[in-house]
Short mmCIF file of C-alpha atoms and ligand atoms in Angstrom, two decimals:
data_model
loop_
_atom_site.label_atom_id
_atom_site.label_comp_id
_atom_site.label_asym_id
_atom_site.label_seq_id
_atom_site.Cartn_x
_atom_site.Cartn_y
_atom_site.Cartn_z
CA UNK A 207 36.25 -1.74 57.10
CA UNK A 208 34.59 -0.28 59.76
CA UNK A 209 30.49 0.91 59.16
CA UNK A 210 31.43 4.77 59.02
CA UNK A 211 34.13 4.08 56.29
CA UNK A 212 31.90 1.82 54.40
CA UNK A 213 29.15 5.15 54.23
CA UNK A 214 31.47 7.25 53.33
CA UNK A 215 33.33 5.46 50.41
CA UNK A 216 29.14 4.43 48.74
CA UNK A 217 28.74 8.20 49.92
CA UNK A 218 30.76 9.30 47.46
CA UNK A 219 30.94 6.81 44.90
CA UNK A 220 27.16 6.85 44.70
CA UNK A 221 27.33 11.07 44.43
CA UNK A 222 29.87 10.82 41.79
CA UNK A 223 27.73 8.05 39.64
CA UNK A 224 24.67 10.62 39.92
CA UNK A 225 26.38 13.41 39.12
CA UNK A 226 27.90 12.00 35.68
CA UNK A 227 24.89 10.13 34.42
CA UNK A 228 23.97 11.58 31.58
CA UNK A 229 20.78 9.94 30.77
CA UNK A 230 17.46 9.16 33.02
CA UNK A 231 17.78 5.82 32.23
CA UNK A 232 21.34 6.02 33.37
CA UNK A 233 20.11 7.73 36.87
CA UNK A 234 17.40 4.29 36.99
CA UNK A 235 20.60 2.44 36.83
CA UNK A 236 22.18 3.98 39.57
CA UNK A 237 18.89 3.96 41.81
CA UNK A 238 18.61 0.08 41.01
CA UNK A 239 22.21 -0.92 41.93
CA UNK A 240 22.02 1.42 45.49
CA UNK A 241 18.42 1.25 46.26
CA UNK A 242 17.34 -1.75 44.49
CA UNK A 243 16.23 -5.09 46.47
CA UNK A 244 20.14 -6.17 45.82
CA UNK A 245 21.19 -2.55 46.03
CA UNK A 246 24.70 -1.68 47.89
CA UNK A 247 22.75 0.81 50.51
CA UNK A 248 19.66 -1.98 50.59
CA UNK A 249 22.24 -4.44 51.52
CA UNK A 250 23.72 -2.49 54.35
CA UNK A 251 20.19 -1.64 55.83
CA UNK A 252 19.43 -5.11 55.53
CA UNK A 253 22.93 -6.06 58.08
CA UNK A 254 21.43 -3.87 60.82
CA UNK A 255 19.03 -7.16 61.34
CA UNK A 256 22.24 -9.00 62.58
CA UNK A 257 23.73 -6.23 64.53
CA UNK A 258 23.54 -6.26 68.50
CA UNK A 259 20.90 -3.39 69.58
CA UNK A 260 23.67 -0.28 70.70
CA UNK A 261 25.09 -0.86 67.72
CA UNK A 262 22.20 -0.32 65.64
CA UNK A 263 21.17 2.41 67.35
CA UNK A 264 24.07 4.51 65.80
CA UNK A 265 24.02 2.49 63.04
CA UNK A 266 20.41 2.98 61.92
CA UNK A 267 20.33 6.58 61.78
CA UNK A 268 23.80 6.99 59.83
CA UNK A 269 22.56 4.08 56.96
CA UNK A 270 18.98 5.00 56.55
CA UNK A 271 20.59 8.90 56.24
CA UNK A 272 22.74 7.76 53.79
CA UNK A 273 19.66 5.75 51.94
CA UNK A 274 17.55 9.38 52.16
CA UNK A 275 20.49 11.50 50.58
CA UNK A 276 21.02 9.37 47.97
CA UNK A 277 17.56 9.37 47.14
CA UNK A 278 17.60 12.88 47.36
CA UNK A 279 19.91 12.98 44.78
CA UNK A 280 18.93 10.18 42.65
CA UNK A 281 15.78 12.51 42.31
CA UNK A 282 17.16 15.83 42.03
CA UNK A 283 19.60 14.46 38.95
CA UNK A 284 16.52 13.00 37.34
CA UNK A 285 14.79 16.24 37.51
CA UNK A 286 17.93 17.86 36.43
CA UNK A 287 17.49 15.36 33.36
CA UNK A 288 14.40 15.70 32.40
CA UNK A 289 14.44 19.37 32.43
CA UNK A 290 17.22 19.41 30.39
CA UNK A 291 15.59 16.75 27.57
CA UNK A 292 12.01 18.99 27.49
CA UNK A 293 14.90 22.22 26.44
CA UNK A 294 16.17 19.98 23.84
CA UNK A 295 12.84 18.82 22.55
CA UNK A 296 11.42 22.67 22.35
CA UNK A 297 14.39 23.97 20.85
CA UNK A 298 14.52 20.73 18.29
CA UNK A 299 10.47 21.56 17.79
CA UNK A 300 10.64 25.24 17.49
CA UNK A 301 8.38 26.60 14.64
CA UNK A 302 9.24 29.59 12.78
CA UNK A 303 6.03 31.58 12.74
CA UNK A 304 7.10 34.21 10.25
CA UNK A 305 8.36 31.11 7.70
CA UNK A 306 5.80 30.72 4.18
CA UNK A 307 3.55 28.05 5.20
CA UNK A 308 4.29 25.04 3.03
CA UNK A 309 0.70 24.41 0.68
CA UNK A 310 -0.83 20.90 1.46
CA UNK A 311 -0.76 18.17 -1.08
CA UNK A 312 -4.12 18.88 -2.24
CA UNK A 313 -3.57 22.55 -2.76
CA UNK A 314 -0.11 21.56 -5.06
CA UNK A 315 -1.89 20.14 -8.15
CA UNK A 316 -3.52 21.79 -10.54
CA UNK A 317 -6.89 20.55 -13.12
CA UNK A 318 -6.01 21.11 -16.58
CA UNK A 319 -7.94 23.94 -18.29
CA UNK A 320 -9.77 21.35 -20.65
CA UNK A 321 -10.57 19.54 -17.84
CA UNK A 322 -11.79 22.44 -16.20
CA UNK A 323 -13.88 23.70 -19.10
CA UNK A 324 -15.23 20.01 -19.50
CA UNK A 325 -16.51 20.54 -16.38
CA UNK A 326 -18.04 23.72 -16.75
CA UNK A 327 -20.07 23.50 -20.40
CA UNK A 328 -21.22 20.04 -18.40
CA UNK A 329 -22.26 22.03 -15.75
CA UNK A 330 -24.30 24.76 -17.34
CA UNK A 331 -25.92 21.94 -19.76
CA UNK A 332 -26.81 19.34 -16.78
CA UNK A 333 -28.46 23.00 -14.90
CA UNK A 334 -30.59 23.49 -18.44
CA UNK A 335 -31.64 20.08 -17.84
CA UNK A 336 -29.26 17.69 -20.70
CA UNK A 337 -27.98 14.42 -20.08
CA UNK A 338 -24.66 13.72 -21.04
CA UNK A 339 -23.61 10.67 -22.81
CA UNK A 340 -20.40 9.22 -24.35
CA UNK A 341 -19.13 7.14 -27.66
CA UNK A 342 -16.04 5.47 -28.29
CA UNK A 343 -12.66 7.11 -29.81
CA UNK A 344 -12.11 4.63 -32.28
CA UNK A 345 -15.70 5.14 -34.05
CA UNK A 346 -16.80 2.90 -37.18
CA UNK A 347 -16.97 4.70 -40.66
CA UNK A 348 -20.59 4.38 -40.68
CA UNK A 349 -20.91 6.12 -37.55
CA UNK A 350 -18.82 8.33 -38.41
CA UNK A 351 -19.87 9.38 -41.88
CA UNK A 352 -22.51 7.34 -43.79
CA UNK A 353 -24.97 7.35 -40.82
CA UNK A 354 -24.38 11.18 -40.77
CA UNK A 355 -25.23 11.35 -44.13
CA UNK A 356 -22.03 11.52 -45.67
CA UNK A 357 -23.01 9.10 -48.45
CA UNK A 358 -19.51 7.15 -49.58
CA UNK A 359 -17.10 9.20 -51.68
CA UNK A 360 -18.60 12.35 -50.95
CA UNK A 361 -16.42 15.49 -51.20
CA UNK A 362 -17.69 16.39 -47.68
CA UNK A 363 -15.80 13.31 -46.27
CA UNK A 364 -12.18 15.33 -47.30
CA UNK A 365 -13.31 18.18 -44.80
CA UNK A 366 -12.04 15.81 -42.62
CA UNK A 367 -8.25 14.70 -42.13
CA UNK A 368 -9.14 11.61 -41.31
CA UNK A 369 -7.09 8.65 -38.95
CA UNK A 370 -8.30 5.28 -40.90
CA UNK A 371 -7.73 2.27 -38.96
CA UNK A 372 -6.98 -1.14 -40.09
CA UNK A 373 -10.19 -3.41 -40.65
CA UNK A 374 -10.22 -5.29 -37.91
CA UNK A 375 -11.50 -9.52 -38.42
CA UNK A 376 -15.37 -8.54 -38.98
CA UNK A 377 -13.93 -6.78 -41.71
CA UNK A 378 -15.93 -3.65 -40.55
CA UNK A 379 -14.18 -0.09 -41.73
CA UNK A 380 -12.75 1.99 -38.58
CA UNK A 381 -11.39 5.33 -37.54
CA UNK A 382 -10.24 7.63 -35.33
CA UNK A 383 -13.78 9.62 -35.13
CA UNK A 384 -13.11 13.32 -36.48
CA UNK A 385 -16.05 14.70 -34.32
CA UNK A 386 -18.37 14.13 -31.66
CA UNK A 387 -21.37 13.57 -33.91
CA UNK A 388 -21.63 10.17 -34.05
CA UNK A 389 -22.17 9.79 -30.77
CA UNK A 390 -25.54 11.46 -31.91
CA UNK A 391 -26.41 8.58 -34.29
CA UNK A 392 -25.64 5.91 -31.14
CA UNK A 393 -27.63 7.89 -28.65
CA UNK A 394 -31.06 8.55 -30.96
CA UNK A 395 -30.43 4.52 -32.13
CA UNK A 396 -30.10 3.42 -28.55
CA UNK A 397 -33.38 5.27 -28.02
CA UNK A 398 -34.99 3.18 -30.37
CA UNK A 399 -33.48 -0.24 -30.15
CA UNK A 400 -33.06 -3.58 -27.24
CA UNK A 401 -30.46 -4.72 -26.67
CA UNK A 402 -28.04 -1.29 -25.29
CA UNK A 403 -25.56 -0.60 -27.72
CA UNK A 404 -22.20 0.20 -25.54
CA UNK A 405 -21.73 3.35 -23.84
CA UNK A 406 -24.96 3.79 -24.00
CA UNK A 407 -26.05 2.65 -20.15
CA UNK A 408 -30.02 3.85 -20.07
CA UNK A 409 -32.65 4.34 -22.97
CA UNK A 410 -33.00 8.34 -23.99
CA UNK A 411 -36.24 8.28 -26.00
CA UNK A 412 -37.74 11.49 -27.19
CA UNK A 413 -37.53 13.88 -26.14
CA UNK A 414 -33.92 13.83 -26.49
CA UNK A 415 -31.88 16.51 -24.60
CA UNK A 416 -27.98 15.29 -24.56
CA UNK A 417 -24.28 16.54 -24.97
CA UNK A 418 -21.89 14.40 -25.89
CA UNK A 419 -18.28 15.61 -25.09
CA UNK A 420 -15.29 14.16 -25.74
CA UNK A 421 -12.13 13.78 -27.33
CA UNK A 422 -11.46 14.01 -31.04
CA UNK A 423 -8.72 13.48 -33.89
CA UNK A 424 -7.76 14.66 -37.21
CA UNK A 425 -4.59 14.87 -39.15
CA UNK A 426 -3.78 18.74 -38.60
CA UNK A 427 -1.35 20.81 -36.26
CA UNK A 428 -0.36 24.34 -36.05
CA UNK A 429 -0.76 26.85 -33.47
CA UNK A 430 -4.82 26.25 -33.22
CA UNK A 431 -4.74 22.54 -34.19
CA UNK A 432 -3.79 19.40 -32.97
CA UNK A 433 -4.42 16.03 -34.00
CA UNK A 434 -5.81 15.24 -30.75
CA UNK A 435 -8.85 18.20 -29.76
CA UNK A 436 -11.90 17.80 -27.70
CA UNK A 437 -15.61 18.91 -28.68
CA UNK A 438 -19.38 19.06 -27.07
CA UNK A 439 -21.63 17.71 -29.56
CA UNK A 440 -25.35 18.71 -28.45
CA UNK A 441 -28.45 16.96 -29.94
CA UNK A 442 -32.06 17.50 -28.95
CA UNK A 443 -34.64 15.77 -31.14
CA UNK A 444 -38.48 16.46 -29.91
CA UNK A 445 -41.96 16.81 -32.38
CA UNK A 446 -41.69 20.59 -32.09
CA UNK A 447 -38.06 21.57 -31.34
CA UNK A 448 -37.17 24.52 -33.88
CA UNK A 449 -34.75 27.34 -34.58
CA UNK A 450 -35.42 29.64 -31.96
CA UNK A 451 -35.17 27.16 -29.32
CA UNK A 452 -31.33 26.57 -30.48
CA UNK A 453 -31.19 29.65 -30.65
CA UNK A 454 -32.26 30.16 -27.14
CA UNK A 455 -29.59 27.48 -25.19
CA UNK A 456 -26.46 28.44 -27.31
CA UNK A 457 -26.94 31.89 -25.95
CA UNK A 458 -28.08 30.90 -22.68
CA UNK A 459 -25.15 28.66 -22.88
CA UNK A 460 -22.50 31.20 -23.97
CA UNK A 461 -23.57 33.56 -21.33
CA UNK A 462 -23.50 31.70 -18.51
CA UNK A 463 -20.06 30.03 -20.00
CA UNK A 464 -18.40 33.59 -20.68
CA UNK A 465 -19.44 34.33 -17.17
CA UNK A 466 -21.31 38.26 -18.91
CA UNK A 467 -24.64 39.50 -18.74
CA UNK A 468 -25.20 39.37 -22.29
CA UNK A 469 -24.08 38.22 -26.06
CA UNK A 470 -24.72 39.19 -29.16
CA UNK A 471 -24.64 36.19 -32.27
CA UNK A 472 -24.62 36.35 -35.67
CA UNK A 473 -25.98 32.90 -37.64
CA UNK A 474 -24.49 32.29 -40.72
CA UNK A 475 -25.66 29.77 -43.30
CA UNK A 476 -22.90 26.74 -43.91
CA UNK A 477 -22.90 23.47 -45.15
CA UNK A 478 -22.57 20.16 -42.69
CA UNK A 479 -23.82 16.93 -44.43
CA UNK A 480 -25.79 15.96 -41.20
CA UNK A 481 -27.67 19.24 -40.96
CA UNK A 482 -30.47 21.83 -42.97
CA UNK A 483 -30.23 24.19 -43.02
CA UNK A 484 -26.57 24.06 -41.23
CA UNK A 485 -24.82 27.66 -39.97
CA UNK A 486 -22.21 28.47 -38.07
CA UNK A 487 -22.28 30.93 -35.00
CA UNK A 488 -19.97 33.85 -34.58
CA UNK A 489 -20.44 35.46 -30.95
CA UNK A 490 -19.66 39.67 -30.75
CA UNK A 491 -16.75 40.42 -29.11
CA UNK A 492 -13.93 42.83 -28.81
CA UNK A 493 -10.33 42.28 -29.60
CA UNK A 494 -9.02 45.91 -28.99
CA UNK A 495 -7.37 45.19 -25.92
CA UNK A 496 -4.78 42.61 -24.81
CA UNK A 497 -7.47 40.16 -24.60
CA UNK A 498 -10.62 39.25 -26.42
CA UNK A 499 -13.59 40.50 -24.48
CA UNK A 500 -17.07 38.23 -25.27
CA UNK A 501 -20.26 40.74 -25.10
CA UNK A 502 -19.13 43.73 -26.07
CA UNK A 503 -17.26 45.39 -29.18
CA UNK A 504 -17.73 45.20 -32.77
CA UNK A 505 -15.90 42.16 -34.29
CA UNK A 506 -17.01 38.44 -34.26
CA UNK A 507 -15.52 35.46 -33.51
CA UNK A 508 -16.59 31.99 -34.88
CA UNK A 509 -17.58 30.02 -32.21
CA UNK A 510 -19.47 26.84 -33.66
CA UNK A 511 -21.05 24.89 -35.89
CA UNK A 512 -25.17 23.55 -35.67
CA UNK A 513 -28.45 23.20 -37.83
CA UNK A 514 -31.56 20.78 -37.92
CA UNK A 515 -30.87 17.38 -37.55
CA UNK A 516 -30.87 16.14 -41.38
CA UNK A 517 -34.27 14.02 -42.44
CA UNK A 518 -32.18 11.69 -43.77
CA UNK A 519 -29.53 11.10 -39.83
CA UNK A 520 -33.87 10.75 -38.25
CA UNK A 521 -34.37 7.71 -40.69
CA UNK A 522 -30.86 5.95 -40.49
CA UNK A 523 -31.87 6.11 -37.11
CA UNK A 524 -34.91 4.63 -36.94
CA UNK A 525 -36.98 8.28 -36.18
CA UNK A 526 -39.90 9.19 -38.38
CA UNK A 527 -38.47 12.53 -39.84
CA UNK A 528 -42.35 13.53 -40.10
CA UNK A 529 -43.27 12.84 -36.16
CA UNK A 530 -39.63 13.90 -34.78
CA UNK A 531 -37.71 16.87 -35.84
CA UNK A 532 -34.04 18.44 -33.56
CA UNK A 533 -31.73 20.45 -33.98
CA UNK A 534 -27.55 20.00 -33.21
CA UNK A 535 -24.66 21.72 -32.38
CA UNK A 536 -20.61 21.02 -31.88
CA UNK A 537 -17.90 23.28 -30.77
CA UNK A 538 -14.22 22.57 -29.69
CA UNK A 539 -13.67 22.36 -26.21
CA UNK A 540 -10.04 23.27 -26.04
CA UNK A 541 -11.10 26.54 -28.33
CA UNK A 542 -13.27 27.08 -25.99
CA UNK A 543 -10.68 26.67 -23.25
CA UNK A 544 -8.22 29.59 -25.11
CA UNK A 545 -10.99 32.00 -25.52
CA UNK A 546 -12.13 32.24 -21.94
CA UNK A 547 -8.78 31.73 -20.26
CA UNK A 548 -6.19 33.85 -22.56
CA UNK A 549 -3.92 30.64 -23.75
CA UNK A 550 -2.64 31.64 -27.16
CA UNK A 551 -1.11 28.50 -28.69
CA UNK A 552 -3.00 25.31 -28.68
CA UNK A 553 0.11 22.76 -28.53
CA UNK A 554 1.46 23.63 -25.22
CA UNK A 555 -2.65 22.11 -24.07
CA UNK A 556 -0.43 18.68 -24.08
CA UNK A 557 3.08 19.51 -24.05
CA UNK A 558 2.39 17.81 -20.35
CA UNK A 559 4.95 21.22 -18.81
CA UNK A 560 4.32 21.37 -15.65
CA UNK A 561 5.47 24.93 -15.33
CA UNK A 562 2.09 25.32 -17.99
CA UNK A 563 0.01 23.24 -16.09
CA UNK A 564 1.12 25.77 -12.40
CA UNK A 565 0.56 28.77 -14.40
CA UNK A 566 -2.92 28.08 -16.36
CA UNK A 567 -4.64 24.80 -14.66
CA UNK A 568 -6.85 25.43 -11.38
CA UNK A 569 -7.31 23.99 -7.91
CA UNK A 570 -8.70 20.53 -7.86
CA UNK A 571 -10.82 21.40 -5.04
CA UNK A 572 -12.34 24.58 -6.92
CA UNK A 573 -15.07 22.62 -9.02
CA UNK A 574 -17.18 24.28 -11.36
CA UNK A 575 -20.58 24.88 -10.13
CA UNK A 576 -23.31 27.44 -10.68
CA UNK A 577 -24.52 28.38 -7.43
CA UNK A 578 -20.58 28.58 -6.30
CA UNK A 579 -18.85 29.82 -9.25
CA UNK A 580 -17.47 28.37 -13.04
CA UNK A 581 -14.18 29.68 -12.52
CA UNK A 582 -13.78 31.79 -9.51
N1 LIG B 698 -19.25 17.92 -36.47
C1 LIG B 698 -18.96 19.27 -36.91
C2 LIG B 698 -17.47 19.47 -37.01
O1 LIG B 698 -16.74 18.76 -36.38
C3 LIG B 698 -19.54 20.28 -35.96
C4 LIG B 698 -21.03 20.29 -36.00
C5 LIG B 698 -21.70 21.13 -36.87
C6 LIG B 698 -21.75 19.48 -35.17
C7 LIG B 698 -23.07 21.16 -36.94
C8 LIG B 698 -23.14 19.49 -35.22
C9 LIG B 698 -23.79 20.33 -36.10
O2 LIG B 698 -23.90 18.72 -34.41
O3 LIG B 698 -25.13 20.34 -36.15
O4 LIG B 698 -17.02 20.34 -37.69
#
């Protein structure tokens, strides 16, 4: 086959194996099998070595033109290639400007309102300078009752519906603790007694200031009761803490909780075992409207219970009733919860709907403070 026939026939073989590859790796391909060290058009430059001088005179020219077209193209294809895979990629990555942008992950779930209220009454409290401690669910009677001065087989121990547990080996009587007020008795022990009784981590001697929130359980459900609620139990036990002092931080309280400028209360005398006197606290408010409005109007709502801490709940804790003298409170949490955010029917607190939890629970990355807002 003579030289010129030889150019022509890679000529267009070579042009017709650029112009279908479809892929740049398919154009490398080409590029390595014609200009490659063993490539077809490398191999014919590399025969004008062994021709005689007029020969490659001609020669030279025609194959190294040949090599420069094809390069030409090689190049021109790839270009061709990569244009067209940058279209693809910006057509594949187009973004819809005028779509809903999609929340992230951390804007999808919601806090539960009791959470949310936990966080709030703990909140205000820590600001007015209380500590907050814990107890255990499953509470012993004693704490429970006859350390709260509910001596045994009092009437005052039916108030409560109460969850009794099995005895467990030590034979000691336990139950499902129907209020947060034991966890009074453990913190005013623990600030009297070595070793730490559990829960309690550090010694609170007096002057106590404390709330003790936390979940609760009595036999009872309807549309305002379940057998599993949540209350803040507040103690504060001091040589000279008195009436008007209580008096002072539930309003303080209910005003900063209510998120209003002012409340009006009403203190009505009651009867709690652990407490004397004992009342119960009704805050003014106004139910006209769709909603109940705290501060203003001329009906009352029942908002808690409190009183002096009991002479006898000082001594079965080891406090001299005539050096030490306090005063406590407890109110439901989850009451609390329906009153400031509008949610009529107790049950559907942990009917665990999510559609519930979208509609009433709040952003986890809104937390309650004072200086940025309870619930805004
Ligand atoms: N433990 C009471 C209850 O569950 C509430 C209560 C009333 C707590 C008066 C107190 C208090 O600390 O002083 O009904």
């Amino acid at each position: 086959m003579s030289l010129d026939v030889q150019i022509e026939t890679l000529r267009t073989d070579l042009s017709a194996a650029i112009a279908t590859a479809e892929t740049e790796q398919a154009v490398e391909a080409v590029r390595i099998a014609a200009l490659g060290k063993k490539g077809s058009v490398s191999a014919l430059l590399a025969s004008l070595g062994t021709m005689p001088p007029e020969a490659r005179r001609t020669a030279g020219p025609a194959i190294n033109g040949l090599k420069n077209e094809i390069a030409a193209e090689i190049e021109k294809r790839a270009e061709e290639l990569r244009a067209r895979a940058l279209e693809a990629r910006l057509i594949a990555e187009r973004v819809d400007v005028t779509l809903p942008v999609r929340p992230a992950p951390t804007a999808e779930g919601r806090i539960h309102p009791v959470s949310q209220v936990w966080d709030e009454i703990t909140a205000i409290f820590s600001d007015m300078g209380f500590r907050i401690a814990e107890g255990p669910d499953i509470e012993t009677d004693y704490l429970n009752f006859t350390a709260l001065n509910f001596p045994e087989g009092h009437p005052a121990r039916e108030m409560h519906d109460t969850f009794f547990m099995a005895p467990g080996p030590d034979g000691v009587k336990k139950v499902l603790r129907t209020h947060t007020s034991p966890v009074q008795i453990r913190v005013m022990q623990k600030s009297k007694q070595k070793p730490a009784a559990p829960y309690l981590t550090e010694a609170m001697a007096p002057p106590i200031r404390v709330i003790m929130p936390g979940r609760t359980y009595r036999h009872d459900s309807d549309q305002t009761h379940t057998p599993m609620f949540h209350q803040v139990e507040g103690l504060v036990i001091d040589k000279s803490s008195h009436i008007g002092q209580l008096r002072w931080v539930l309003e303080e309280f209910l005003k900063a909780f209510f998120e209003v400028e002012s409340v009006v209360t009403r203190f009505r005398p009651s009867f709690f075992p652990f407490t004397e006197p004992s009342m119960e606290v009704d805050v003014q408010c106004d139910r006209s409207g769709s909603e109940i409005r705290i501060g203003e109007g001329a009906d009352w709502l029942e908002i808690l219970g409190c009183g002096m801490v009991h002479p006898n709940v000082l001594r079965n804790c080891g406090l001299d009733p005539d050096v030490y003298q306090g005063f406590a409170w407890g109110m439901g949490i989850d009451r609390l919860a329906m009153l400031k955010y509008g949610m009529p029917d107790l049950r559907a607190f942990f009917d665990a709907d999510k559609r519930w939890l979208d509609h009433y629970g709040f952003k986890p990355l809104d937390l309650p403070t004072l200086f940025g807002g309870l619930s805004s």
